[in-house]
Amino acid sequence: FNKAWERVANQQKKNDRLREQIKTFAEQVSEAVEQQEKAHVTTLYQSCEHLLVFYGRKSLAAWQREVLMEWILDYIDTITRNPFAGGIDLAALYQAMDATMEKIHPEAFDPFQDDEPHSEHDFFDEMADEDDASIFEKLFSDFQDDPRFDEFFREQESREQQLKDDQQSFNKLMKGGSINKLFRRVARVLHPDREQDEKARQEKNRLMSELIEARDNNDITTLFAFYAEYVGQSPLEELGGDLTDATQLLNRQYAQLRSQHADILHEDPKTAALYQRFHKKTIKASQREINTHLENLQQDINNLTLFCKEVTSLNKLKPYLQMRWEHFNEERW
């Protein structure tokens, strides 16, 4: 039991250290790049508005209009994938795009539709629905044919079964009385009503919440740790006949914590994106990566701003459309 508990406690500390390391690094990166990232997505948004003005020009050829819309959608995609774009509201842009598309392609809109404005998912998502459905069917079919398909579902079933087993083991321990007795002894020590000082009462409230959460989540590691810290004794003395079941549950929790360690990076999408993008082997290397990224962002902002300032007519825009068309065809072939 002591060995199993020690392994779980050490693995939990290891997980907590990694989680804190990733969080701290991501916060530092966020502080360094947030202002520039927001300036970049704002400039991209303004560039979309600028390009959309040209889409309504009747003298554009069909291929030019297609390239122009792809250009705008590329910028929108960049905005939506940026973790710092939370302050950008694309609704107005989508409505402007809908209005422009309806003007140029009235046949694509239902004349009997209601007066409600299109959401960002209406027109452009509808155009892609059929393609998305066929792509999904093909991907799912390919996935079913993949030999890893059965392995994936076996792993899912195994995890679900493990959760059921853990719940049953914990319920058995609770019925045995020893875990419940551990919980009650810690709860008596931490009960906030025993405190006269307001700050101490708030701290006891916080600890009681953690204790109850540990019990509700079958987290006997935390229950044991609380018992050792606040009661001042090893939980081993209280377990009695439940010792074997408790040890088995600890061993399973250790395996879960080890598996969890590999997934910590992906617990928060924004944190994961920043850590994977900028974390290097040394602090200096990470800082160089951040500095280079900031320089590239500023250069892109300058280029976008200059483009909007200088490209004010179709004659000035058309060479850019030609270049993008040629680049698109080169990538296709």
PDB file of C-alpha atoms in Angstrom, residues 74-206:
ATOM      1  CA  ASP A  74      -8.093  32.599 -46.555  1.00  0.00           C
ATOM      2  CA  TYR A  75      -7.843  35.696 -44.374  1.00  0.00           C
ATOM      3  CA  ILE A  76     -10.990  34.728 -42.462  1.00  0.00           C
ATOM      4  CA  ASP A  77      -9.585  31.258 -41.883  1.00  0.00           C
ATOM      5  CA  THR A  78      -6.389  32.784 -40.498  1.00  0.00           C
ATOM      6  CA  ILE A  79      -8.440  34.978 -38.157  1.00  0.00           C
ATOM      7  CA  THR A  80     -10.616  32.139 -36.852  1.00  0.00           C
ATOM      8  CA  ARG A  81      -7.595  29.926 -36.165  1.00  0.00           C
ATOM      9  CA  ASN A  82      -5.796  32.627 -34.185  1.00  0.00           C
ATOM     10  CA  PRO A  83      -6.179  32.040 -30.412  1.00  0.00           C
ATOM     11  CA  PHE A  84      -6.019  35.814 -29.836  1.00  0.00           C
ATOM     12  CA  ALA A  85      -8.895  36.648 -32.191  1.00  0.00           C
ATOM     13  CA  GLY A  86     -11.573  36.433 -29.501  1.00  0.00           C
ATOM     14  CA  GLY A  87     -12.307  40.143 -29.768  1.00  0.00           C
ATOM     15  CA  ILE A  88     -12.954  39.979 -33.505  1.00  0.00           C
ATOM     16  CA  ASP A  89     -16.655  39.785 -34.377  1.00  0.00           C
ATOM     17  CA  LEU A  90     -17.008  38.338 -37.851  1.00  0.00           C
ATOM     18  CA  ALA A  91     -20.809  38.656 -37.921  1.00  0.00           C
ATOM     19  CA  ALA A  92     -20.778  42.075 -39.602  1.00  0.00           C
ATOM     20  CA  LEU A  93     -18.268  40.883 -42.185  1.00  0.00           C
ATOM     21  CA  TYR A  94     -20.333  37.788 -42.973  1.00  0.00           C
ATOM     22  CA  GLN A  95     -23.442  39.915 -43.387  1.00  0.00           C
ATOM     23  CA  ALA A  96     -21.582  42.237 -45.755  1.00  0.00           C
ATOM     24  CA  MET A  97     -20.354  39.214 -47.708  1.00  0.00           C
ATOM     25  CA  ASP A  98     -23.894  37.829 -47.914  1.00  0.00           C
ATOM     26  CA  ALA A  99     -25.226  41.164 -49.158  1.00  0.00           C
ATOM     27  CA  THR A 100     -22.504  41.428 -51.789  1.00  0.00           C
ATOM     28  CA  MET A 101     -22.991  37.820 -52.908  1.00  0.00           C
ATOM     29  CA  GLU A 102     -26.756  38.327 -53.159  1.00  0.00           C
ATOM     30  CA  LYS A 103     -26.203  41.385 -55.321  1.00  0.00           C
ATOM     31  CA  ILE A 104     -23.805  39.611 -57.686  1.00  0.00           C
ATOM     32  CA  HIS A 105     -25.401  36.143 -57.571  1.00  0.00           C
ATOM     33  CA  PRO A 106     -29.126  36.677 -56.854  1.00  0.00           C
ATOM     34  CA  GLU A 107     -29.915  33.235 -58.278  1.00  0.00           C
ATOM     35  CA  ALA A 108     -27.999  31.626 -55.401  1.00  0.00           C
ATOM     36  CA  PHE A 109     -30.423  33.056 -52.830  1.00  0.00           C
ATOM     37  CA  ASP A 110     -33.968  31.910 -52.068  1.00  0.00           C
ATOM     38  CA  PRO A 111     -36.318  34.791 -52.898  1.00  0.00           C
ATOM     39  CA  PHE A 112     -38.830  33.480 -50.338  1.00  0.00           C
ATOM     40  CA  GLN A 113     -36.381  33.334 -47.428  1.00  0.00           C
ATOM     41  CA  ASP A 114     -37.290  35.172 -44.214  1.00  0.00           C
ATOM     42  CA  ASP A 115     -35.897  38.544 -43.299  1.00  0.00           C
ATOM     43  CA  GLU A 116     -33.573  37.214 -40.626  1.00  0.00           C
ATOM     44  CA  PRO A 117     -29.926  38.127 -41.348  1.00  0.00           C
ATOM     45  CA  HIS A 118     -27.631  35.288 -42.290  1.00  0.00           C
ATOM     46  CA  SER A 119     -25.425  33.925 -39.600  1.00  0.00           C
ATOM     47  CA  GLU A 120     -21.804  33.196 -40.335  1.00  0.00           C
ATOM     48  CA  HIS A 121     -22.823  29.572 -40.884  1.00  0.00           C
ATOM     49  CA  ASP A 122     -25.567  30.212 -43.440  1.00  0.00           C
ATOM     50  CA  PHE A 123     -24.565  30.917 -47.008  1.00  0.00           C
ATOM     51  CA  PHE A 124     -20.936  29.881 -47.122  1.00  0.00           C
ATOM     52  CA  ASP A 125     -21.427  26.772 -45.027  1.00  0.00           C
ATOM     53  CA  GLU A 126     -24.434  25.756 -47.109  1.00  0.00           C
ATOM     54  CA  MET A 127     -22.305  25.887 -50.254  1.00  0.00           C
ATOM     55  CA  ALA A 128     -19.918  23.405 -48.670  1.00  0.00           C
ATOM     56  CA  ASP A 129     -22.475  21.099 -47.006  1.00  0.00           C
ATOM     57  CA  GLU A 130     -22.671  18.609 -49.858  1.00  0.00           C
ATOM     58  CA  ASP A 131     -18.902  18.424 -50.268  1.00  0.00           C
ATOM     59  CA  ASP A 132     -18.412  18.117 -46.515  1.00  0.00           C
ATOM     60  CA  ALA A 133     -20.893  15.244 -46.340  1.00  0.00           C
ATOM     61  CA  SER A 134     -19.190  13.298 -49.114  1.00  0.00           C
ATOM     62  CA  ILE A 135     -15.768  13.944 -47.613  1.00  0.00           C
ATOM     63  CA  PHE A 136     -16.980  12.766 -44.200  1.00  0.00           C
ATOM     64  CA  GLU A 137     -18.460   9.596 -45.688  1.00  0.00           C
ATOM     65  CA  LYS A 138     -15.200   8.831 -47.470  1.00  0.00           C
ATOM     66  CA  LEU A 139     -13.098   9.520 -44.396  1.00  0.00           C
ATOM     67  CA  PHE A 140     -15.346   7.394 -42.202  1.00  0.00           C
ATOM     68  CA  SER A 141     -15.285   4.591 -44.769  1.00  0.00           C
ATOM     69  CA  ASP A 142     -11.491   4.772 -44.934  1.00  0.00           C
ATOM     70  CA  PHE A 143     -11.353   4.792 -41.141  1.00  0.00           C
ATOM     71  CA  GLN A 144     -13.488   1.658 -40.920  1.00  0.00           C
ATOM     72  CA  ASP A 145     -11.200  -0.096 -43.387  1.00  0.00           C
ATOM     73  CA  ASP A 146      -8.141   0.880 -41.360  1.00  0.00           C
ATOM     74  CA  PRO A 147      -6.959  -1.964 -39.081  1.00  0.00           C
ATOM     75  CA  ARG A 148      -6.565   0.638 -36.326  1.00  0.00           C
ATOM     76  CA  PHE A 149     -10.352   1.136 -36.342  1.00  0.00           C
ATOM     77  CA  ASP A 150     -10.979  -1.934 -34.179  1.00  0.00           C
ATOM     78  CA  GLU A 151      -8.012  -1.086 -31.969  1.00  0.00           C
ATOM     79  CA  PHE A 152      -9.371   2.416 -31.370  1.00  0.00           C
ATOM     80  CA  PHE A 153     -12.747   1.129 -30.223  1.00  0.00           C
ATOM     81  CA  ARG A 154     -11.169  -1.594 -28.100  1.00  0.00           C
ATOM     82  CA  GLU A 155      -9.174   1.097 -26.312  1.00  0.00           C
ATOM     83  CA  GLN A 156     -12.335   3.152 -25.832  1.00  0.00           C
ATOM     84  CA  GLU A 157     -14.176   0.172 -24.394  1.00  0.00           C
ATOM     85  CA  SER A 158     -11.214  -0.645 -22.167  1.00  0.00           C
ATOM     86  CA  ARG A 159     -11.163   2.886 -20.748  1.00  0.00           C
ATOM     87  CA  GLU A 160     -14.901   2.821 -20.131  1.00  0.00           C
ATOM     88  CA  GLN A 161     -14.623  -0.546 -18.415  1.00  0.00           C
ATOM     89  CA  GLN A 162     -11.762   0.737 -16.266  1.00  0.00           C
ATOM     90  CA  LEU A 163     -13.876   3.674 -15.130  1.00  0.00           C
ATOM     91  CA  LYS A 164     -16.685   1.286 -14.204  1.00  0.00           C
ATOM     92  CA  ASP A 165     -14.257  -0.964 -12.322  1.00  0.00           C
ATOM     93  CA  ASP A 166     -12.821   2.004 -10.432  1.00  0.00           C
ATOM     94  CA  GLN A 167     -16.299   3.187  -9.498  1.00  0.00           C
ATOM     95  CA  GLN A 168     -17.219  -0.279  -8.261  1.00  0.00           C
ATOM     96  CA  SER A 169     -13.980  -0.567  -6.292  1.00  0.00           C
ATOM     97  CA  PHE A 170     -14.516   2.842  -4.724  1.00  0.00           C
ATOM     98  CA  ASN A 171     -18.127   2.031  -3.868  1.00  0.00           C
ATOM     99  CA  LYS A 172     -16.943  -1.192  -2.246  1.00  0.00           C
ATOM    100  CA  LEU A 173     -14.383   0.715  -0.200  1.00  0.00           C
ATOM    101  CA  MET A 174     -16.995   3.252   0.873  1.00  0.00           C
ATOM    102  CA  LYS A 175     -19.364   0.470   1.933  1.00  0.00           C
ATOM    103  CA  GLY A 176     -16.516  -1.115   3.866  1.00  0.00           C
ATOM    104  CA  GLY A 177     -16.536   1.998   6.026  1.00  0.00           C
ATOM    105  CA  SER A 178     -12.822   2.749   6.219  1.00  0.00           C
ATOM    106  CA  ILE A 179     -12.713   5.351   3.413  1.00  0.00           C
ATOM    107  CA  ASN A 180     -15.875   6.957   4.716  1.00  0.00           C
ATOM    108  CA  LYS A 181     -14.299   7.074   8.158  1.00  0.00           C
ATOM    109  CA  LEU A 182     -11.166   8.719   6.700  1.00  0.00           C
ATOM    110  CA  PHE A 183     -13.344  11.300   4.980  1.00  0.00           C
ATOM    111  CA  ARG A 184     -15.322  12.102   8.123  1.00  0.00           C
ATOM    112  CA  ARG A 185     -12.181  12.523  10.245  1.00  0.00           C
ATOM    113  CA  VAL A 186     -10.667  14.970   7.759  1.00  0.00           C
ATOM    114  CA  ALA A 187     -13.997  16.792   7.406  1.00  0.00           C
ATOM    115  CA  ARG A 188     -14.179  17.310  11.173  1.00  0.00           C
ATOM    116  CA  VAL A 189     -10.737  18.933  11.133  1.00  0.00           C
ATOM    117  CA  LEU A 190     -11.518  21.134   8.132  1.00  0.00           C
ATOM    118  CA  HIS A 191     -15.090  22.121   8.994  1.00  0.00           C
ATOM    119  CA  PRO A 192     -15.244  25.925   8.520  1.00  0.00           C
ATOM    120  CA  ASP A 193     -17.828  26.480  11.269  1.00  0.00           C
ATOM    121  CA  ARG A 194     -15.120  25.813  13.842  1.00  0.00           C
ATOM    122  CA  GLU A 195     -13.181  28.885  12.709  1.00  0.00           C
ATOM    123  CA  GLN A 196     -13.753  32.353  14.147  1.00  0.00           C
ATOM    124  CA  ASP A 197     -11.351  34.164  11.805  1.00  0.00           C
ATOM    125  CA  GLU A 198     -12.941  35.046   8.448  1.00  0.00           C
ATOM    126  CA  LYS A 199      -9.830  34.345   6.352  1.00  0.00           C
ATOM    127  CA  ALA A 200      -9.299  31.010   8.072  1.00  0.00           C
ATOM    128  CA  ARG A 201     -12.964  30.153   7.483  1.00  0.00           C
ATOM    129  CA  GLN A 202     -12.640  30.918   3.771  1.00  0.00           C
ATOM    130  CA  GLU A 203      -9.545  28.716   3.545  1.00  0.00           C
ATOM    131  CA  LYS A 204     -11.348  25.881   5.315  1.00  0.00           C
ATOM    132  CA  ASN A 205     -14.253  26.295   2.892  1.00  0.00           C
ATOM    133  CA  ARG A 206     -11.856  25.943  -0.024  1.00  0.00           C
TER     134      ARG A 206
END
